XYZ file of N, CA and C in Angstrom:
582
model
N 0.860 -1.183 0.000
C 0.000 0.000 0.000
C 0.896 1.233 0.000
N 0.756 2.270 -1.141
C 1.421 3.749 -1.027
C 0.950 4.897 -0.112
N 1.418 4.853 0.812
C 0.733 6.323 1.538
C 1.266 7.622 1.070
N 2.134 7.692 -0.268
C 2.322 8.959 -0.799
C 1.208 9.994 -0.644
N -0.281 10.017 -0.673
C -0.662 11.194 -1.160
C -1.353 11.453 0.877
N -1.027 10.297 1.626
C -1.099 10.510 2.855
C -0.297 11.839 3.709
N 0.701 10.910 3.173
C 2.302 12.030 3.473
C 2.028 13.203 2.557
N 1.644 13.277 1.757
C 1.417 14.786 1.374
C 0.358 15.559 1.637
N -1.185 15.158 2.543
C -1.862 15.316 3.399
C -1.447 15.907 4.580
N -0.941 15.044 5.200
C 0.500 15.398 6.411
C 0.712 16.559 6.412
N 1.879 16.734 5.530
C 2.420 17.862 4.812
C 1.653 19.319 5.083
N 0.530 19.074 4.237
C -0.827 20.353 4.275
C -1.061 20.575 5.131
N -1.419 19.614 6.298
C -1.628 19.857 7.870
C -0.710 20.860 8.776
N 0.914 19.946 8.612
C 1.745 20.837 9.205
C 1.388 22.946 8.841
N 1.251 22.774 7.395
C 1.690 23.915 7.214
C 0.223 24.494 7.832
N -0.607 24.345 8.099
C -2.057 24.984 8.756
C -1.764 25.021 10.234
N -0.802 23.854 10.523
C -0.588 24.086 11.641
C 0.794 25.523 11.988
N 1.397 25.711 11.215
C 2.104 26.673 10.995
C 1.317 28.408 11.097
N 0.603 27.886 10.436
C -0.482 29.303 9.877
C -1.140 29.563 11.648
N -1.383 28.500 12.237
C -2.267 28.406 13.673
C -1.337 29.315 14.763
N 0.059 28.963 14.701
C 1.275 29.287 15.238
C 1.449 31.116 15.293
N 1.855 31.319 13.707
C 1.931 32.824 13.174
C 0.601 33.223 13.721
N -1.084 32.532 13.846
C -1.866 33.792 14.242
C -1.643 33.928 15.375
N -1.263 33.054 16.697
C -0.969 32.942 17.729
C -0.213 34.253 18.308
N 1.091 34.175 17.260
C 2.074 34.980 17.585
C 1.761 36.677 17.666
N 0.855 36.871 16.360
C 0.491 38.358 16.175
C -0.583 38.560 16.968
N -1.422 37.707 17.838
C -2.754 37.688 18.864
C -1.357 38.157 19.959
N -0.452 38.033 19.848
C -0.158 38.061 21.592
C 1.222 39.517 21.041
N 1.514 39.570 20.018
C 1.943 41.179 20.057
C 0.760 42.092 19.918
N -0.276 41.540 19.468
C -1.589 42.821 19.330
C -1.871 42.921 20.678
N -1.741 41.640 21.308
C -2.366 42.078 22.794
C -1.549 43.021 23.677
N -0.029 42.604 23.553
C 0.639 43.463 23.913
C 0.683 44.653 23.815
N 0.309 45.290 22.505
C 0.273 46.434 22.264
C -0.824 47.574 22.453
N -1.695 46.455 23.029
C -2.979 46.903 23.712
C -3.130 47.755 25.200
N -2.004 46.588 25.944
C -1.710 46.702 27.126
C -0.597 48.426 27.458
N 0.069 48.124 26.287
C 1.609 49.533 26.474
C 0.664 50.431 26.042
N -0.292 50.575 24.594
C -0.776 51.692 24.347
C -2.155 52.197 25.186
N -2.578 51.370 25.828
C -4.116 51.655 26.215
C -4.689 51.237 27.867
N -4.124 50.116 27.229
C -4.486 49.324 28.825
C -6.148 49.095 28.769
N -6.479 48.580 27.754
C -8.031 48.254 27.150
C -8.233 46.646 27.936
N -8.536 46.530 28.987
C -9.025 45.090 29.585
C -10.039 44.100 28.867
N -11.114 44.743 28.439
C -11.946 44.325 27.561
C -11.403 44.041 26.161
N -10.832 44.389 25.608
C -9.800 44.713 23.885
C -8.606 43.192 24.032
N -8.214 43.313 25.338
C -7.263 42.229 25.887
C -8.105 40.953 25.987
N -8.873 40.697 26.700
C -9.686 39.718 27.232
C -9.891 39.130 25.868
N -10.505 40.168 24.658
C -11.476 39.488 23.474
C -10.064 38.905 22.768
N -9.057 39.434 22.924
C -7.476 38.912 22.125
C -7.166 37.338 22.906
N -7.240 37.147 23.964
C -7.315 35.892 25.183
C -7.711 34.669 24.593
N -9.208 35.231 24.062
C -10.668 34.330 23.554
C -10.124 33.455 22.176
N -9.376 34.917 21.539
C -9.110 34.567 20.427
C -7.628 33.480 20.255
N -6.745 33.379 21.327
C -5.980 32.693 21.664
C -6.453 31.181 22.137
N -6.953 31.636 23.064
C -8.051 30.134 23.139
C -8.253 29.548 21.709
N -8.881 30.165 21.193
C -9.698 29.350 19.903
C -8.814 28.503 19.195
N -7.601 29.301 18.947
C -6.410 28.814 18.054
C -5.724 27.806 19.220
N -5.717 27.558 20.224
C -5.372 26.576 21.184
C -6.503 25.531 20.960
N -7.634 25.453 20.324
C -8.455 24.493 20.385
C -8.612 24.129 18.903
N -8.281 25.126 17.749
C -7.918 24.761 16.507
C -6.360 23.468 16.467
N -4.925 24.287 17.307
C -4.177 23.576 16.977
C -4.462 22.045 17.764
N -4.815 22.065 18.973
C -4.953 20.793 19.466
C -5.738 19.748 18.766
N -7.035 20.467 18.011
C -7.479 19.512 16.792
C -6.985 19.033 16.203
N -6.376 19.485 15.417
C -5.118 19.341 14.392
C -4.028 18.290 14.665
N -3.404 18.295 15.725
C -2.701 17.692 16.450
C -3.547 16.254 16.613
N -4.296 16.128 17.445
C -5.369 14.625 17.246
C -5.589 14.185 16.329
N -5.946 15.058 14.883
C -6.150 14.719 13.713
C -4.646 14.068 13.014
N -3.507 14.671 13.137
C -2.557 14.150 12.375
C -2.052 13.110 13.073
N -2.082 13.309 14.433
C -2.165 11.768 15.658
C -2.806 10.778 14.754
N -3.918 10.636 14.829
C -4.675 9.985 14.329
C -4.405 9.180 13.116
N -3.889 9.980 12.185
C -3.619 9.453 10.507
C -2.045 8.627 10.900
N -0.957 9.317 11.718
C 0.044 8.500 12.303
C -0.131 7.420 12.453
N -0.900 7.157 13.419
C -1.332 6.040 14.064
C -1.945 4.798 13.643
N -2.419 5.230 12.312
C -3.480 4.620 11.902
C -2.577 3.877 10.696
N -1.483 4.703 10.295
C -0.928 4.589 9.039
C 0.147 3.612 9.515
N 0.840 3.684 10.662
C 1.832 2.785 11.394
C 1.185 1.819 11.812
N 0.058 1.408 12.436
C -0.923 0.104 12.109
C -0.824 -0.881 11.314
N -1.139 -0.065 10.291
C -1.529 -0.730 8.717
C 0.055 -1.150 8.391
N 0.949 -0.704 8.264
C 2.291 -0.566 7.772
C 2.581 -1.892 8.732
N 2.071 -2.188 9.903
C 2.529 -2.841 10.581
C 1.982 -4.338 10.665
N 1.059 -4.416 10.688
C -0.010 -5.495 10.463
C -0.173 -6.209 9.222
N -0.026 -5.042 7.980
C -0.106 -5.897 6.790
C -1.200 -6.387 6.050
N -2.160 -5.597 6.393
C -3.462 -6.610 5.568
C -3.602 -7.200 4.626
N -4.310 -7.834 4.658
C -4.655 -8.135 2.754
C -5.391 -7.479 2.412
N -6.581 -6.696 2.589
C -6.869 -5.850 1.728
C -6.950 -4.499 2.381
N -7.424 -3.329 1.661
C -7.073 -2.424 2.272
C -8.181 -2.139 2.964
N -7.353 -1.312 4.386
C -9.375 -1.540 5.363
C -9.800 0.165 5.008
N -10.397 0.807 5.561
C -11.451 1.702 5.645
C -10.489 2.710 5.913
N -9.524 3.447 5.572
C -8.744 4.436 6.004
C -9.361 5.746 6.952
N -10.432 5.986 6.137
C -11.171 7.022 6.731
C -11.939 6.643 7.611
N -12.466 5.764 7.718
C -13.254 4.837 9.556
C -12.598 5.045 10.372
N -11.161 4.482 9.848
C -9.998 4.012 11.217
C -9.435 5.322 11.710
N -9.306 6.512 11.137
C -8.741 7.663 10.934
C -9.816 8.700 11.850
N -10.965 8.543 11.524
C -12.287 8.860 12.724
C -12.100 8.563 13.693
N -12.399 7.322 13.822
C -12.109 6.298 14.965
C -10.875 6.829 16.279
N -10.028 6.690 15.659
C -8.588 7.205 16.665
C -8.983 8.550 16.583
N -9.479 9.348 15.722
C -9.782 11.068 16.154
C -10.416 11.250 17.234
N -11.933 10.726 17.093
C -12.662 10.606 18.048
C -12.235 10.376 19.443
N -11.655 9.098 19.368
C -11.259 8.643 21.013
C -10.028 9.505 21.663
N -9.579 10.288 20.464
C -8.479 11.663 21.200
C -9.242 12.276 21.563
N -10.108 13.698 20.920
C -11.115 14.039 21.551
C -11.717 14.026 22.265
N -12.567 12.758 22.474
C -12.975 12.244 23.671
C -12.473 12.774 25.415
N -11.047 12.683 24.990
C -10.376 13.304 25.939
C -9.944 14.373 26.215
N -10.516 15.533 25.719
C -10.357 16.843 25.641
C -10.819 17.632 27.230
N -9.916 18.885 27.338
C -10.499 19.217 28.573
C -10.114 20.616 28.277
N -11.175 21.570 28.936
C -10.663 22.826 28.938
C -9.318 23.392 28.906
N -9.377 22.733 30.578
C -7.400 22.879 30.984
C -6.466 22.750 30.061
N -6.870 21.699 29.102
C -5.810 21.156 28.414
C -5.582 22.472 27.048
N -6.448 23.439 27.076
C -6.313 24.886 26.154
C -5.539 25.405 26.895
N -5.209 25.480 28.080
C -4.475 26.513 29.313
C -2.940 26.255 29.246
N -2.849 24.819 29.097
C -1.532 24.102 28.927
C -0.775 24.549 27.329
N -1.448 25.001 26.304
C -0.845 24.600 24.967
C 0.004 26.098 25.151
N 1.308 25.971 24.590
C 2.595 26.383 25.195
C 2.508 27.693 24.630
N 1.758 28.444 23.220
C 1.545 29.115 22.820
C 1.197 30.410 23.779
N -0.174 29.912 24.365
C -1.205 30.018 25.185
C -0.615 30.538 26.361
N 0.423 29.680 27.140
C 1.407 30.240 27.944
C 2.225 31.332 28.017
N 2.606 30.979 26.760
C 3.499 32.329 26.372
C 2.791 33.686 26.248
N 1.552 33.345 25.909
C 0.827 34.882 26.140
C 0.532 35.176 27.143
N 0.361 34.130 28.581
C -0.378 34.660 29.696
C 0.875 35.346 30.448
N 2.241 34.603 30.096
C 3.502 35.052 30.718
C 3.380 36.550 29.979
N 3.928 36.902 28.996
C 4.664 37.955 28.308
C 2.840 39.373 28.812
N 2.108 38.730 28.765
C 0.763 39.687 29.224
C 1.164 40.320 30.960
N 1.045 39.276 31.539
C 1.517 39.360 33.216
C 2.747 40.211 33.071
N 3.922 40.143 32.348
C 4.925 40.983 32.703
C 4.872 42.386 32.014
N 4.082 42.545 30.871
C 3.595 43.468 30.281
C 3.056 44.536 31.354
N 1.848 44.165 31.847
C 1.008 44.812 32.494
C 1.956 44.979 33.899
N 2.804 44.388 34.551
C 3.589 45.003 35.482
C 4.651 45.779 35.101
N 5.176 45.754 33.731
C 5.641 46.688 33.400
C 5.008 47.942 33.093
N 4.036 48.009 32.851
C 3.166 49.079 32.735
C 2.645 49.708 33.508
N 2.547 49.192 35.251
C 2.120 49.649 35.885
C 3.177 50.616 36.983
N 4.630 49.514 36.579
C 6.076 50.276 37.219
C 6.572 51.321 36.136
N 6.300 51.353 35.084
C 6.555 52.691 34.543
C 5.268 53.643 34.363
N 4.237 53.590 35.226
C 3.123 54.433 35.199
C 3.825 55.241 36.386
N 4.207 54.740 37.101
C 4.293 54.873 38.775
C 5.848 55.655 38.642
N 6.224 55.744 37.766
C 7.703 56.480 37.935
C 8.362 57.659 38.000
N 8.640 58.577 38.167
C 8.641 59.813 38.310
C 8.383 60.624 37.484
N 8.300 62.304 37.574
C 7.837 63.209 36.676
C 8.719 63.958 35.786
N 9.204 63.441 35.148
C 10.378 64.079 34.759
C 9.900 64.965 33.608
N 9.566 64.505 32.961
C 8.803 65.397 31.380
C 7.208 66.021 31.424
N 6.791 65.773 33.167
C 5.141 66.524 32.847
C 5.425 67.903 32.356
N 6.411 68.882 32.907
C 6.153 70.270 32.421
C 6.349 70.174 30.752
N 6.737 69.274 29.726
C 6.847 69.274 28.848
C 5.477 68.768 27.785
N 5.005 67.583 29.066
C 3.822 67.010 28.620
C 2.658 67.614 28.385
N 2.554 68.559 29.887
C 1.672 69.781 30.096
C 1.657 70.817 28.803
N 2.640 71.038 28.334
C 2.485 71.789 26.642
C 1.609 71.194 25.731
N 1.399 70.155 25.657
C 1.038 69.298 24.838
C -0.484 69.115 24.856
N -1.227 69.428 26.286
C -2.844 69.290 27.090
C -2.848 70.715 27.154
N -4.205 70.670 27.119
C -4.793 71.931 27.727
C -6.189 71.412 28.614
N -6.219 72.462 30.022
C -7.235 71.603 30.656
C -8.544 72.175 30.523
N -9.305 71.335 30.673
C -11.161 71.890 30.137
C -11.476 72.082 30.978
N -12.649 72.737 31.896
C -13.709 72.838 32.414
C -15.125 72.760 31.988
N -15.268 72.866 30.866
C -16.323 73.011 29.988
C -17.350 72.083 30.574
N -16.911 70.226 30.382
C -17.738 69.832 30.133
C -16.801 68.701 31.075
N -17.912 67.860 32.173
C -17.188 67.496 33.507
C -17.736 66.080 33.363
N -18.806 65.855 32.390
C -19.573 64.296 32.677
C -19.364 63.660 31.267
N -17.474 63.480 31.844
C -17.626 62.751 30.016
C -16.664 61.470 30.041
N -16.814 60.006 29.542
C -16.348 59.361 29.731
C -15.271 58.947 28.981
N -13.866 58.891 29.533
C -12.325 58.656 28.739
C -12.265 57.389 28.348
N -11.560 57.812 27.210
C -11.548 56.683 26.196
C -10.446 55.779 26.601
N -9.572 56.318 27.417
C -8.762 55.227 28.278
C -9.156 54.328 28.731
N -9.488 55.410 29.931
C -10.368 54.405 31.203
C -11.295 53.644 31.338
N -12.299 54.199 30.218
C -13.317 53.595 30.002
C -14.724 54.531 31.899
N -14.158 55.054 32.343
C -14.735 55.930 33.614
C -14.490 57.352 33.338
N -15.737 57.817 33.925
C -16.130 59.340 33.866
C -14.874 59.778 34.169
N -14.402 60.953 33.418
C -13.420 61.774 33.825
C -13.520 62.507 35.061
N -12.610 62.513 35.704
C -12.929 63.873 37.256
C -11.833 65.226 36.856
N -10.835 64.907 35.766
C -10.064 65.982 36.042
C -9.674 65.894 34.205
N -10.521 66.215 33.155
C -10.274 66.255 31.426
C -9.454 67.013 30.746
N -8.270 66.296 30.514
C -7.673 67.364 29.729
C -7.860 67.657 27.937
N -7.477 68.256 27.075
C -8.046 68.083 26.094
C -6.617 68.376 24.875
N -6.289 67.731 24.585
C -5.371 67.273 23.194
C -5.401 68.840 22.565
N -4.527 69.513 22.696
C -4.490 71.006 21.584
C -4.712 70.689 20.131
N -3.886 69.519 19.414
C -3.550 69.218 18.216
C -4.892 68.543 17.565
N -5.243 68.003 18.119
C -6.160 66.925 17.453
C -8.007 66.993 18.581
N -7.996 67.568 19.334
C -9.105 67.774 20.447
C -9.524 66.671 21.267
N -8.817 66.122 20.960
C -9.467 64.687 21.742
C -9.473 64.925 23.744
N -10.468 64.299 24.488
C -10.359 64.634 25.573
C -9.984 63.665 26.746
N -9.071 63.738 27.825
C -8.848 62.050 28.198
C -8.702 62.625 29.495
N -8.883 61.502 30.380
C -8.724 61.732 31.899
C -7.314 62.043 32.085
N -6.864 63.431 32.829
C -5.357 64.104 32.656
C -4.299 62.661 33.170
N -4.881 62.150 34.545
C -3.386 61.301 34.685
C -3.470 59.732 33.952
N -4.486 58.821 32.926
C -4.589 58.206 32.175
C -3.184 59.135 31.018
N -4.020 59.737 30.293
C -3.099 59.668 29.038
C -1.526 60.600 29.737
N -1.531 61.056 30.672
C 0.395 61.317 31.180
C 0.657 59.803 31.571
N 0.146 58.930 32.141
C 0.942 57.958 31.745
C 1.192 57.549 30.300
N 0.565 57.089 29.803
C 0.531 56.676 28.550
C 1.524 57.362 27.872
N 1.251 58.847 28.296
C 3.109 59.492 27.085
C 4.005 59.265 28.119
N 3.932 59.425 29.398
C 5.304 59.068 29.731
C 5.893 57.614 29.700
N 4.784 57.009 29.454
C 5.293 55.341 29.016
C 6.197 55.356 27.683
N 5.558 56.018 26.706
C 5.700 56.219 25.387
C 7.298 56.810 24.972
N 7.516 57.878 26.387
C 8.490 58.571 26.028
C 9.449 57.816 26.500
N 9.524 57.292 27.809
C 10.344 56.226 28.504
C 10.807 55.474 27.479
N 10.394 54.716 26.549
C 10.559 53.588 25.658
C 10.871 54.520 24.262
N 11.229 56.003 24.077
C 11.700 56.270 23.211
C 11.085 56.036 21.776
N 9.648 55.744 22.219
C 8.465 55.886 20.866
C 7.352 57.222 20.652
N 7.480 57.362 19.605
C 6.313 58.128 19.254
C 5.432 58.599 19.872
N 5.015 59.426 20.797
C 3.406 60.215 21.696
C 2.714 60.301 20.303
């Protein structure tokens, strides 16, 4: 029996499983970049979900090419005389992987890890360079002008009513004053773009 067009099945798999990997990777710099530019909890969380998913895509995948392994080293091994049901037997072992599926087991896939790590140190980095001294507010302060105008308005940071609004000279935008001074002094700290 030729399993050539098996092995080139295989093949197709890996590379989807590749593709699963790369979205993985850009889910957990988008998230990151969520966290340094915004600190959006909700924006983060839905990036999480979306990590999950691809933790429950690749683990499919993984059972599935399990499966055709398994099934194919069988056959290779045993020898039949005729050829049995490839696609039965190929179910069959899918299924009973599955079978054994567990939430947790999304929590474990190493990807998955790597985002909850590099997120956790993110966000404490973000919170030790929120917290760091004032070195550039009188510079920052050029940059705001403060409103009184209008006192019941909710920042696009925070996502909570402003108590103290400053308002963007350049562009008007309005944000709770010590939300967006962190945010540039994060920005400036790290030698990027305000």
């Amino acid at each position: 029996i030729s399993f050539s067009c098996v092995d080139s099945s295989l093949s197709s798999l890996k590379n989807c499983q590749s593709y699963i990997n790369t979205g993985m990777d850009i889910a957990t710099r988008v998230a990151l970049d969520l966290v340094e530019s915004f600190n959006d909890v909700e924006e983060v969380d839905s990036v999480e979900k979306v990590m999950l998913q691809y933790a429950a895509m690749d683990r499919e995948l993984n059972h599935y090419m399990t499966a055709i392994e398994e099934t194919v080293h069988q056959i290779k091994r045993d020898k039949p005389e005729n050829i049995p049901d490839l696609q039965y037997l190929v179910k069959e072992k899918f299924t009973a992987l599955e079978s054994k599926n567990s939430d947790s087991d999304l929590q474990e896939n190493e990807k998955y890890m790597y985002f909850k790590d590099q997120l956790k140190e993110m966000r404490k980095q973000f919170r030790l360079q929120s917290g760091d001294g004032n070195e550039s507010i009188e510079q920052i302060d050029e940059d705001i002008a403060v409103t009184q105008s209008q006192v019941n308005f909710i920042c696009p940071i925070t996502q909570m009513e402003m108590k103290k609004p400053v308002r963007n000279k350049v562009c008007g935008h309005v944000y709770e004053e010590e939300a967006i001074l962190k945010i540039i002094q994060t920005r400036n700290q790290q030698k990027k773009k305000v």
